[in-house]
C-alpha positions as MATLAB code, in Angstrom:
seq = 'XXXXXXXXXXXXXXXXXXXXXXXXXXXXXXXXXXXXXXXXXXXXXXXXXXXXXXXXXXXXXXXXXXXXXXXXXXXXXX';
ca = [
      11.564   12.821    4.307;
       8.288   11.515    3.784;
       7.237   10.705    0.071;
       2.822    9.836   -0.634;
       2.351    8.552   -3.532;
      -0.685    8.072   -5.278;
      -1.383    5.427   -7.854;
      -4.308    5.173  -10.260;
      -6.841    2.504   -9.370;
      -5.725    1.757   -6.116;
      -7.533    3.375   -3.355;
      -4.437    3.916   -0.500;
      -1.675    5.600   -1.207;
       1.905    4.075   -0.747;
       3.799    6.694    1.865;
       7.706    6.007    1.635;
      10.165    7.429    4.384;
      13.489    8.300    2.229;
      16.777    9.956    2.707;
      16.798   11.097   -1.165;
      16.407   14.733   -1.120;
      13.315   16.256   -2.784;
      14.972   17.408   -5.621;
      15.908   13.941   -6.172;
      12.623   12.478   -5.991;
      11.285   15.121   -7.971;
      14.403   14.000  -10.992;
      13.351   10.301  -10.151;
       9.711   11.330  -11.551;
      10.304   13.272  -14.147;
      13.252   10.729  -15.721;
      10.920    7.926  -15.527;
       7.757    9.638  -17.392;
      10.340   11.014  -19.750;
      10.927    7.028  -21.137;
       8.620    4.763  -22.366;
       7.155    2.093  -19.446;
       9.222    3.931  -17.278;
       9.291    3.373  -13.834;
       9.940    5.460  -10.937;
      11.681    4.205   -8.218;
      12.140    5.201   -4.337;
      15.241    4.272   -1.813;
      12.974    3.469    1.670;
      15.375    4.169    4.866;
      15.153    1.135    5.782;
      17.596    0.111    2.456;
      14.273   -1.668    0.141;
      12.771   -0.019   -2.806;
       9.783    1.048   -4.064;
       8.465    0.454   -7.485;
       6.017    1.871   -9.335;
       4.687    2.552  -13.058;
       5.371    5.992  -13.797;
       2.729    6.175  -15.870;
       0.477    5.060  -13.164;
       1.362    7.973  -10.785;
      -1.448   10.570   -9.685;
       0.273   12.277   -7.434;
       3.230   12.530   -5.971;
       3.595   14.828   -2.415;
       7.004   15.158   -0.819;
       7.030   16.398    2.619;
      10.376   17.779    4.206;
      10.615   17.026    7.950;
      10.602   19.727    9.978;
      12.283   19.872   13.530;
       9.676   18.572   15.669;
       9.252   20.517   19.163;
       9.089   18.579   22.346;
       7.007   19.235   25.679;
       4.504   21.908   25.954;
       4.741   24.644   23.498;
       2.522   27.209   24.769;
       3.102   27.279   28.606;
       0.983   29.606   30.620;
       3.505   29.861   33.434;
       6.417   32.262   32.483;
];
């Protein structure tokens, strides 16, 4: 899944491809505003990590992959 985050004062957003679930990104958020200096922290696929302020986060969009199609989709020849 792909995770865009956006962080305050900084004008691209960090995009992290993860196997956590949505749900679990969503917990990862919402556990690190819930402390003080918190920081929320991302698994990439490729087995690094992600770091960020939690208090710095703008946004945070989670995208689920969906099965991608291959070839022509519309075909005008039946």
């Amino acid at each position: 899944m792909q995770v865009r985050i956006g962080v305050q004062f900084v004008p691209k957003e960090l995009v992290v491809e993860t196997s956590q679930s949505a749900d679990e990104v969503q917990r990862a958020l919402a556990d690190a505003l819930a402390e003080d200096r918190g920081v929320l922290v991302l698994k990439d696929q490729r087995g690094g990590r992600v770091v960020v302020p939690a208090d710095r986060v703008g946004y945070l969009e989670i995208a689920e992959e969906e099965g991608r199609t291959v070839g022509f989709g519309g075909s005008q020849y039946a």
